[in-house]
């Protein structure tokens, strides 16, 4: 019989998809955003409940709980506000643990979460419930994802502490999924879409060479640059960056269709990545179609745990259970 799991803050279900790949069976997933919950239902399982994790009272028993609470309050990209109400949500996992009585709990977040007072509280509470708590800081590119993305997994086990999975040596370049001759991108794919560059954006993009960024625009066309760019000098490197197809992509964030937010220009075309290209860089199969308008879809993609990384975590836990 397959071991069962509950997914809290499931998003569109990338972490769940990795668990299923490793042989686990989803029992229940909980997600507040309607579009992400609908994507989960369409692509992963109908065990999804569109609600807040704090609102459910009927909690089934499960072998494993996985959770990806919102990371904005901890991320170095956000304001890192210790009073951000969303930070409290990470502690709501505890009442689920008490009710579902899992053998293993996995909480995924950005690495700075581990340095927070919330994490300290979480660790102490899990230890009080007789769990051994380990932290795995993993790089998705080490597990075959064509993207650099560091994530911290807090892994609590009723048995001996779980040992982290080991990655493999070779990194997969972004070009392997963007230009895969066996999987050409289809023009009729509803997710192979991007915001068409207009006005000043359309003028800037052709000025950015491979591996280039906004410093190339400053150098060749200062008239296309706002005064603020000159004030920060040449320090900011990823804004308006063009992706290098020969390396893993930079972290795919929720804003990956906004060129000012990172190295998200297509390696060969003057546009940002399409939703499908972003999804491929998160290991999402092409038969997934996300629900919602383009920005909520980009958010579901950028929020996810890359499926190959999730599967590596899941396999390690599966071996620990048996
Ligand atoms: C980091 S994402 C999780 C991504 C997911 N683990 C995956 O791999 O696709 C966090 C999710 O928590 C959801 N969320 C925020 N507050 C919530 C709440 N109170 N109850 C349930 N879900 C919530 C957000 O809508 C978002 O989809």
mmCIF file of C-alpha atoms and ligand atoms in Angstrom:
data_model
loop_
_atom_site.group_PDB
_atom_site.id
_atom_site.type_symbol
_atom_site.label_atom_id
_atom_site.label_comp_id
_atom_site.label_asym_id
_atom_site.label_seq_id
_atom_site.Cartn_x
_atom_site.Cartn_y
_atom_site.Cartn_z
ATOM 1 C CA UNK A 1 0.000 0.000 0.000
ATOM 2 C CA UNK A 2 1.233 3.476 -0.857
ATOM 3 C CA UNK A 3 2.155 5.806 1.985
ATOM 4 C CA UNK A 4 -0.229 8.774 2.190
ATOM 5 C CA UNK A 5 0.383 12.492 2.467
ATOM 6 C CA UNK A 6 -1.373 15.798 3.144
ATOM 7 C CA UNK A 7 -0.137 18.896 1.280
ATOM 8 C CA UNK A 8 -0.678 22.219 3.115
ATOM 9 C CA UNK A 9 -0.335 25.473 1.101
ATOM 10 C CA UNK A 10 -0.289 23.184 -1.920
ATOM 11 C CA UNK A 11 -0.263 25.881 -4.611
ATOM 12 C CA UNK A 12 -0.776 24.300 -8.036
ATOM 13 C CA UNK A 13 0.752 21.078 -6.717
ATOM 14 C CA UNK A 14 4.375 20.851 -7.862
ATOM 15 C CA UNK A 15 5.571 19.471 -4.511
ATOM 16 C CA UNK A 16 2.656 16.991 -4.555
ATOM 17 C CA UNK A 17 3.607 15.928 -8.090
ATOM 18 C CA UNK A 18 7.105 15.046 -6.853
ATOM 19 C CA UNK A 19 5.613 13.025 -3.979
ATOM 20 C CA UNK A 20 3.339 11.135 -6.400
ATOM 21 C CA UNK A 21 6.349 10.426 -8.660
ATOM 22 C CA UNK A 22 8.036 8.809 -5.660
ATOM 23 C CA UNK A 23 5.012 6.553 -5.041
ATOM 24 C CA UNK A 24 3.084 8.500 -2.371
ATOM 25 C CA UNK A 25 -0.709 8.858 -2.489
ATOM 26 C CA UNK A 26 -2.272 12.313 -1.901
ATOM 27 C CA UNK A 27 -5.071 12.246 0.701
ATOM 28 C CA UNK A 28 -5.807 15.945 1.068
ATOM 29 C CA UNK A 29 -4.361 19.224 -0.219
ATOM 30 C CA UNK A 30 -5.316 22.682 1.040
ATOM 31 C CA UNK A 31 -4.855 25.916 -0.893
ATOM 32 C CA UNK A 32 -6.396 29.359 -0.369
ATOM 33 C CA UNK A 33 -6.062 30.789 -3.898
ATOM 34 C CA UNK A 34 -8.912 29.618 -6.146
ATOM 35 C CA UNK A 35 -6.876 29.550 -9.363
ATOM 36 C CA UNK A 36 -4.038 27.500 -7.820
ATOM 37 C CA UNK A 37 -6.556 25.081 -6.270
ATOM 38 C CA UNK A 38 -8.242 24.689 -9.667
ATOM 39 C CA UNK A 39 -4.856 23.943 -11.290
ATOM 40 C CA UNK A 40 -4.193 21.333 -8.605
ATOM 41 C CA UNK A 41 -7.551 19.689 -9.314
ATOM 42 C CA UNK A 42 -6.938 19.696 -13.071
ATOM 43 C CA UNK A 43 -3.355 18.413 -13.111
ATOM 44 C CA UNK A 44 -2.729 16.560 -9.848
ATOM 45 C CA UNK A 45 -5.747 15.256 -7.889
ATOM 46 C CA UNK A 46 -9.274 16.104 -6.835
ATOM 47 C CA UNK A 47 -8.327 15.749 -3.158
ATOM 48 C CA UNK A 48 -7.816 19.544 -3.066
ATOM 49 C CA UNK A 49 -9.833 21.804 -0.758
ATOM 50 C CA UNK A 50 -9.939 25.501 -1.622
ATOM 51 C CA UNK A 51 -9.748 26.996 1.882
ATOM 52 C CA UNK A 52 -7.366 28.384 4.460
ATOM 53 C CA UNK A 53 -5.332 25.790 6.356
ATOM 54 C CA UNK A 54 -6.513 27.555 9.507
ATOM 55 C CA UNK A 55 -10.194 26.895 8.720
ATOM 56 C CA UNK A 56 -10.332 23.119 8.380
ATOM 57 C CA UNK A 57 -11.284 21.033 11.388
ATOM 58 C CA UNK A 58 -11.765 17.522 9.929
ATOM 59 C CA UNK A 59 -8.175 16.326 9.553
ATOM 60 C CA UNK A 60 -7.482 12.728 8.443
ATOM 61 C CA UNK A 61 -4.507 10.680 9.615
ATOM 62 C CA UNK A 62 -1.627 10.551 7.114
ATOM 63 C CA UNK A 63 1.898 9.114 6.930
ATOM 64 C CA UNK A 64 3.482 12.392 5.834
ATOM 65 C CA UNK A 65 2.586 16.091 5.912
ATOM 66 C CA UNK A 66 4.277 18.378 3.401
ATOM 67 C CA UNK A 67 3.852 22.154 3.615
ATOM 68 C CA UNK A 68 5.087 25.157 1.635
ATOM 69 C CA UNK A 69 3.899 28.153 3.691
ATOM 70 C CA UNK A 70 4.187 31.594 2.041
ATOM 71 C CA UNK A 71 7.772 32.821 2.077
ATOM 72 C CA UNK A 72 7.359 36.556 1.386
ATOM 73 C CA UNK A 73 8.005 37.544 4.997
ATOM 74 C CA UNK A 74 11.288 35.578 5.032
ATOM 75 C CA UNK A 75 12.577 36.066 1.499
ATOM 76 C CA UNK A 76 15.582 38.328 0.977
ATOM 77 C CA UNK A 77 13.597 39.770 -1.946
ATOM 78 C CA UNK A 78 10.740 40.841 0.272
ATOM 79 C CA UNK A 79 10.857 43.356 3.121
ATOM 80 C CA UNK A 80 11.746 40.535 5.524
ATOM 81 C CA UNK A 81 9.238 41.834 7.995
ATOM 82 C CA UNK A 82 9.218 39.691 11.185
ATOM 83 C CA UNK A 83 5.711 40.986 11.939
ATOM 84 C CA UNK A 84 4.351 39.939 8.504
ATOM 85 C CA UNK A 85 1.130 38.080 9.391
ATOM 86 C CA UNK A 86 1.874 35.458 6.727
ATOM 87 C CA UNK A 87 4.860 34.295 8.819
ATOM 88 C CA UNK A 88 2.436 32.985 11.459
ATOM 89 C CA UNK A 89 1.023 30.573 8.910
ATOM 90 C CA UNK A 90 4.152 28.417 9.158
ATOM 91 C CA UNK A 91 3.130 27.649 12.764
ATOM 92 C CA UNK A 92 -0.354 26.557 11.737
ATOM 93 C CA UNK A 93 1.244 23.330 10.481
ATOM 94 C CA UNK A 94 1.545 22.250 14.139
ATOM 95 C CA UNK A 95 -2.174 21.738 14.728
ATOM 96 C CA UNK A 96 -2.255 19.567 11.584
ATOM 97 C CA UNK A 97 0.650 17.515 12.903
ATOM 98 C CA UNK A 98 -1.152 16.947 16.209
ATOM 99 C CA UNK A 99 -4.327 15.773 14.425
ATOM 100 C CA UNK A 100 -2.899 13.795 11.466
ATOM 101 C CA UNK A 101 -0.153 12.080 13.511
ATOM 102 C CA UNK A 102 2.301 11.716 10.600
ATOM 103 C CA UNK A 103 5.635 9.887 10.825
ATOM 104 C CA UNK A 104 7.391 12.620 8.845
ATOM 105 C CA UNK A 105 6.707 16.350 8.318
ATOM 106 C CA UNK A 106 8.454 18.350 5.587
ATOM 107 C CA UNK A 107 8.248 22.144 5.543
ATOM 108 C CA UNK A 108 9.735 23.845 2.489
ATOM 109 C CA UNK A 109 10.748 27.497 2.420
ATOM 110 C CA UNK A 110 13.477 29.950 1.428
ATOM 111 C CA UNK A 111 16.757 29.446 3.355
ATOM 112 C CA UNK A 112 16.377 32.625 5.509
ATOM 113 C CA UNK A 113 13.305 30.981 7.108
ATOM 114 C CA UNK A 114 15.721 28.828 9.129
ATOM 115 C CA UNK A 115 17.167 31.938 10.784
ATOM 116 C CA UNK A 116 13.735 33.247 11.840
ATOM 117 C CA UNK A 117 12.177 33.172 15.305
ATOM 118 C CA UNK A 118 9.195 31.385 13.690
ATOM 119 C CA UNK A 119 11.439 28.517 12.659
ATOM 120 C CA UNK A 120 12.902 28.324 16.181
ATOM 121 C CA UNK A 121 9.369 28.078 17.585
ATOM 122 C CA UNK A 122 8.424 25.462 15.005
ATOM 123 C CA UNK A 123 11.516 23.364 15.758
ATOM 124 C CA UNK A 124 10.930 23.503 19.514
ATOM 125 C CA UNK A 125 7.264 22.557 19.106
ATOM 126 C CA UNK A 126 8.074 19.627 16.802
ATOM 127 C CA UNK A 127 10.696 18.394 19.263
ATOM 128 C CA UNK A 128 8.130 18.634 22.049
ATOM 129 C CA UNK A 129 5.975 16.287 19.930
ATOM 130 C CA UNK A 130 8.916 13.808 19.864
ATOM 131 C CA UNK A 131 10.152 14.538 16.344
ATOM 132 C CA UNK A 132 13.827 14.650 15.368
ATOM 133 C CA UNK A 133 14.308 17.779 13.265
ATOM 134 C CA UNK A 134 16.837 18.079 10.423
ATOM 135 C CA UNK A 135 17.372 20.882 7.917
ATOM 136 C CA UNK A 136 18.246 20.146 4.303
ATOM 137 C CA UNK A 137 19.402 23.103 2.259
ATOM 138 C CA UNK A 138 19.183 21.839 -1.303
ATOM 139 C CA UNK A 139 20.034 23.305 -4.706
ATOM 140 C CA UNK A 140 17.497 22.251 -7.349
ATOM 141 C CA UNK A 141 20.144 22.254 -10.119
ATOM 142 C CA UNK A 142 21.928 19.407 -8.275
ATOM 143 C CA UNK A 143 18.855 17.220 -8.787
ATOM 144 C CA UNK A 144 18.422 17.599 -12.551
ATOM 145 C CA UNK A 145 16.252 20.751 -12.598
ATOM 146 C CA UNK A 146 17.479 23.151 -15.315
ATOM 147 C CA UNK A 147 17.391 26.029 -12.800
ATOM 148 C CA UNK A 148 19.369 27.310 -9.827
ATOM 149 C CA UNK A 149 17.035 27.495 -6.859
ATOM 150 C CA UNK A 150 18.084 27.000 -3.227
ATOM 151 C CA UNK A 151 15.418 25.859 -0.822
ATOM 152 C CA UNK A 152 15.443 24.844 2.840
ATOM 153 C CA UNK A 153 13.518 21.736 3.843
ATOM 154 C CA UNK A 154 12.790 21.262 7.536
ATOM 155 C CA UNK A 155 12.349 17.510 7.904
ATOM 156 C CA UNK A 156 10.895 16.221 11.157
ATOM 157 C CA UNK A 157 10.857 12.486 11.741
ATOM 158 C CA UNK A 158 9.530 10.271 14.514
ATOM 159 C CA UNK A 159 12.525 7.976 13.893
ATOM 160 C CA UNK A 160 16.236 8.897 13.610
ATOM 161 C CA UNK A 161 16.881 12.228 11.834
ATOM 162 C CA UNK A 162 16.381 11.937 8.054
ATOM 163 C CA UNK A 163 19.581 12.316 6.035
ATOM 164 C CA UNK A 164 19.465 14.681 3.044
ATOM 165 C CA UNK A 165 19.473 13.293 -0.511
ATOM 166 C CA UNK A 166 22.655 13.776 -2.509
ATOM 167 C CA UNK A 167 22.518 15.521 -5.855
ATOM 168 C CA UNK A 168 24.266 14.387 -8.981
ATOM 169 C CA UNK A 169 27.187 16.176 -10.557
ATOM 170 C CA UNK A 170 26.031 17.322 -13.996
ATOM 171 C CA UNK A 171 23.858 20.413 -14.192
ATOM 172 C CA UNK A 172 21.194 20.559 -16.896
ATOM 173 C CA UNK A 173 21.349 23.729 -19.021
ATOM 174 C CA UNK A 174 18.157 25.739 -19.610
ATOM 175 C CA UNK A 175 18.571 25.164 -23.353
ATOM 176 C CA UNK A 176 17.868 21.443 -22.867
ATOM 177 C CA UNK A 177 14.227 22.200 -22.091
ATOM 178 C CA UNK A 178 13.805 25.440 -24.062
ATOM 179 C CA UNK A 179 15.160 23.957 -27.313
ATOM 180 C CA UNK A 180 14.463 20.248 -26.954
ATOM 181 C CA UNK A 181 14.125 18.857 -30.513
ATOM 182 C CA UNK A 182 12.017 15.993 -29.147
ATOM 183 C CA UNK A 183 9.564 18.477 -27.556
ATOM 184 C CA UNK A 184 9.241 21.526 -29.809
ATOM 185 C CA UNK A 185 7.118 24.273 -28.229
ATOM 186 C CA UNK A 186 3.689 24.344 -29.859
ATOM 187 C CA UNK A 187 2.249 27.637 -31.075
ATOM 188 C CA UNK A 188 -1.248 26.345 -30.203
ATOM 189 C CA UNK A 189 -0.217 25.620 -26.578
ATOM 190 C CA UNK A 190 -2.393 27.984 -24.468
ATOM 191 C CA UNK A 191 0.549 28.341 -22.083
ATOM 192 C CA UNK A 192 3.168 29.245 -24.684
ATOM 193 C CA UNK A 193 2.322 32.933 -24.261
ATOM 194 C CA UNK A 194 4.192 36.019 -23.056
ATOM 195 C CA UNK A 195 3.389 39.737 -22.795
ATOM 196 C CA UNK A 196 4.342 41.167 -26.184
ATOM 197 C CA UNK A 197 7.026 43.868 -25.584
ATOM 198 C CA UNK A 198 5.776 47.328 -26.460
ATOM 199 C CA UNK A 199 7.189 50.875 -26.530
ATOM 200 C CA UNK A 200 10.446 51.351 -24.642
ATOM 201 C CA UNK A 201 10.638 47.656 -23.685
ATOM 202 C CA UNK A 202 10.601 46.697 -27.381
ATOM 203 C CA UNK A 203 13.426 49.184 -28.017
ATOM 204 C CA UNK A 204 15.555 47.927 -25.116
ATOM 205 C CA UNK A 205 15.363 44.174 -25.688
ATOM 206 C CA UNK A 206 17.341 43.972 -28.993
ATOM 207 C CA UNK A 207 20.205 45.872 -27.296
ATOM 208 C CA UNK A 208 20.788 43.092 -24.769
ATOM 209 C CA UNK A 209 23.240 40.420 -25.969
ATOM 210 C CA UNK A 210 23.457 36.849 -24.731
ATOM 211 C CA UNK A 211 24.332 36.941 -20.986
ATOM 212 C CA UNK A 212 23.898 40.741 -21.122
ATOM 213 C CA UNK A 213 21.626 42.850 -18.930
ATOM 214 C CA UNK A 214 20.570 46.434 -18.331
ATOM 215 C CA UNK A 215 24.193 47.603 -18.203
ATOM 216 C CA UNK A 216 24.267 46.993 -21.961
ATOM 217 C CA UNK A 217 21.288 49.324 -22.404
ATOM 218 C CA UNK A 218 22.996 51.969 -20.238
ATOM 219 C CA UNK A 219 26.136 51.653 -22.405
ATOM 220 C CA UNK A 220 24.515 51.703 -25.826
ATOM 221 C CA UNK A 221 21.324 53.731 -25.383
ATOM 222 C CA UNK A 222 21.386 55.905 -22.235
ATOM 223 C CA UNK A 223 18.360 57.787 -23.618
ATOM 224 C CA UNK A 224 16.276 54.623 -23.014
ATOM 225 C CA UNK A 225 17.223 54.494 -19.326
ATOM 226 C CA UNK A 226 15.482 56.191 -16.389
ATOM 227 C CA UNK A 227 17.691 58.406 -14.117
ATOM 228 C CA UNK A 228 17.423 55.841 -11.308
ATOM 229 C CA UNK A 229 19.514 53.344 -13.327
ATOM 230 C CA UNK A 230 22.463 55.757 -13.374
ATOM 231 C CA UNK A 231 22.256 56.305 -9.616
ATOM 232 C CA UNK A 232 22.705 52.601 -8.834
ATOM 233 C CA UNK A 233 25.644 52.400 -11.234
ATOM 234 C CA UNK A 234 26.506 49.010 -12.654
ATOM 235 C CA UNK A 235 25.847 46.888 -9.578
ATOM 236 C CA UNK A 236 22.480 45.361 -10.369
ATOM 237 C CA UNK A 237 23.227 42.565 -12.781
ATOM 238 C CA UNK A 238 20.128 40.485 -13.327
ATOM 239 C CA UNK A 239 17.541 43.143 -14.211
ATOM 240 C CA UNK A 240 16.794 43.006 -17.946
ATOM 241 C CA UNK A 241 19.153 40.050 -18.144
ATOM 242 C CA UNK A 242 19.175 37.622 -21.052
ATOM 243 C CA UNK A 243 19.172 33.977 -20.059
ATOM 244 C CA UNK A 244 22.160 31.812 -20.956
ATOM 245 C CA UNK A 245 20.880 28.613 -22.589
ATOM 246 C CA UNK A 246 24.134 26.811 -21.720
ATOM 247 C CA UNK A 247 23.643 27.150 -17.942
ATOM 248 C CA UNK A 248 20.781 26.324 -15.573
ATOM 249 C CA UNK A 249 18.316 29.246 -15.479
ATOM 250 C CA UNK A 250 18.314 31.698 -12.589
ATOM 251 C CA UNK A 251 15.552 31.158 -10.015
ATOM 252 C CA UNK A 252 12.139 31.314 -11.694
ATOM 253 C CA UNK A 253 10.122 33.652 -9.496
ATOM 254 C CA UNK A 254 6.460 34.673 -9.680
ATOM 255 C CA UNK A 255 7.554 37.748 -11.681
ATOM 256 C CA UNK A 256 9.393 35.843 -14.402
ATOM 257 C CA UNK A 257 7.393 37.548 -17.161
ATOM 258 C CA UNK A 258 8.641 40.986 -16.075
ATOM 259 C CA UNK A 259 12.079 41.742 -17.602
ATOM 260 C CA UNK A 260 12.954 44.255 -14.884
ATOM 261 C CA UNK A 261 12.690 41.535 -12.215
ATOM 262 C CA UNK A 262 15.528 39.262 -13.277
ATOM 263 C CA UNK A 263 17.339 37.327 -15.983
ATOM 264 C CA UNK A 264 14.175 36.379 -17.796
ATOM 265 C CA UNK A 265 14.771 37.386 -21.425
ATOM 266 C CA UNK A 266 14.608 34.480 -23.851
ATOM 267 C CA UNK A 267 18.122 33.396 -24.953
ATOM 268 C CA UNK A 268 17.372 33.891 -28.678
ATOM 269 C CA UNK A 269 14.263 36.047 -29.009
ATOM 270 C CA UNK A 270 13.450 39.589 -27.919
ATOM 271 C CA UNK A 271 10.800 38.696 -25.357
ATOM 272 C CA UNK A 272 10.483 37.266 -21.854
ATOM 273 C CA UNK A 273 9.934 33.558 -21.282
ATOM 274 C CA UNK A 274 6.521 32.111 -22.028
ATOM 275 C CA UNK A 275 4.477 30.517 -19.244
ATOM 276 C CA UNK A 276 5.242 27.099 -20.744
ATOM 277 C CA UNK A 277 8.980 27.813 -20.811
ATOM 278 C CA UNK A 278 8.846 28.900 -17.153
ATOM 279 C CA UNK A 279 6.912 25.736 -16.303
ATOM 280 C CA UNK A 280 9.460 23.533 -18.114
ATOM 281 C CA UNK A 281 12.243 25.169 -16.077
ATOM 282 C CA UNK A 282 10.300 24.002 -12.985
ATOM 283 C CA UNK A 283 10.150 20.417 -14.423
ATOM 284 C CA UNK A 284 6.407 20.664 -15.141
ATOM 285 C CA UNK A 285 5.287 18.274 -17.924
ATOM 286 C CA UNK A 286 3.736 19.849 -21.026
ATOM 287 C CA UNK A 287 0.371 18.159 -20.446
ATOM 288 C CA UNK A 288 -0.237 20.418 -17.426
ATOM 289 C CA UNK A 289 -2.464 23.421 -18.084
ATOM 290 C CA UNK A 290 -2.673 25.959 -15.268
ATOM 291 C CA UNK A 291 -5.942 27.734 -14.449
ATOM 292 C CA UNK A 292 -6.262 31.507 -14.267
ATOM 293 C CA UNK A 293 -5.042 34.647 -15.981
ATOM 294 C CA UNK A 294 -1.346 34.956 -16.965
ATOM 295 C CA UNK A 295 -0.047 36.642 -13.799
ATOM 296 C CA UNK A 296 -1.725 34.197 -11.376
ATOM 297 C CA UNK A 297 -0.411 31.365 -13.558
ATOM 298 C CA UNK A 298 3.138 32.781 -13.420
ATOM 299 C CA UNK A 299 2.701 32.993 -9.638
ATOM 300 C CA UNK A 300 1.655 29.335 -9.407
ATOM 301 C CA UNK A 301 4.695 28.351 -11.476
ATOM 302 C CA UNK A 302 7.176 30.576 -9.604
ATOM 303 C CA UNK A 303 5.859 29.477 -6.200
ATOM 304 C CA UNK A 304 6.378 25.776 -6.840
ATOM 305 C CA UNK A 305 9.005 23.303 -5.713
ATOM 306 C CA UNK A 306 10.744 22.053 -8.896
ATOM 307 C CA UNK A 307 9.245 18.609 -9.438
ATOM 308 C CA UNK A 308 12.600 16.774 -9.739
ATOM 309 C CA UNK A 309 13.793 18.322 -6.474
ATOM 310 C CA UNK A 310 10.459 17.450 -4.824
ATOM 311 C CA UNK A 311 10.761 13.862 -6.092
ATOM 312 C CA UNK A 312 14.311 13.557 -4.706
ATOM 313 C CA UNK A 313 13.092 14.750 -1.294
ATOM 314 C CA UNK A 314 10.120 12.373 -1.489
ATOM 315 C CA UNK A 315 12.266 9.331 -2.393
ATOM 316 C CA UNK A 316 14.555 10.026 0.547
ATOM 317 C CA UNK A 317 11.568 10.188 2.896
ATOM 318 C CA UNK A 318 10.033 7.079 1.373
ATOM 319 C CA UNK A 319 13.243 5.126 2.080
ATOM 320 C CA UNK A 320 13.151 6.463 5.641
ATOM 321 C CA UNK A 321 9.588 5.196 6.202
ATOM 322 C CA UNK A 322 10.240 1.602 5.143
HETATM 323 C C1 LIG B 1 5.008 28.820 -1.743
HETATM 324 S S1 LIG B 1 3.400 28.514 -2.313
HETATM 325 C C2 LIG B 1 3.339 26.739 -2.248
HETATM 326 C C3 LIG B 1 3.767 26.066 -3.519
HETATM 327 C C4 LIG B 1 3.587 24.573 -3.544
HETATM 328 N N1 LIG B 1 4.264 23.908 -2.459
HETATM 329 C C5 LIG B 1 4.060 23.958 -4.859
HETATM 330 O O1 LIG B 1 5.082 23.251 -4.888
HETATM 331 O O2 LIG B 1 3.424 24.211 -5.891
HETATM 332 C C6 LIG B 1 2.416 29.014 -0.955
HETATM 333 C C7 LIG B 1 0.926 28.878 -1.196
HETATM 334 O O3 LIG B 1 0.232 29.115 0.031
HETATM 335 C C8 LIG B 1 -1.032 29.638 -0.316
HETATM 336 N N2 LIG B 1 -1.640 30.194 0.913
HETATM 337 C C9 LIG B 1 -1.398 31.390 1.515
HETATM 338 N N3 LIG B 1 -2.106 31.500 2.645
HETATM 339 C C10 LIG B 1 -2.809 30.346 2.787
HETATM 340 C C11 LIG B 1 -3.701 29.843 3.768
HETATM 341 N N4 LIG B 1 -4.028 30.575 4.846
HETATM 342 N N5 LIG B 1 -4.226 28.617 3.606
HETATM 343 C C12 LIG B 1 -3.920 27.865 2.512
HETATM 344 N N6 LIG B 1 -3.061 28.285 1.537
HETATM 345 C C13 LIG B 1 -2.518 29.505 1.679
HETATM 346 C C14 LIG B 1 -0.710 30.643 -1.412
HETATM 347 O O4 LIG B 1 -1.866 30.948 -2.171
HETATM 348 C C15 LIG B 1 0.360 29.877 -2.197
HETATM 349 O O5 LIG B 1 -0.215 29.182 -3.258
#
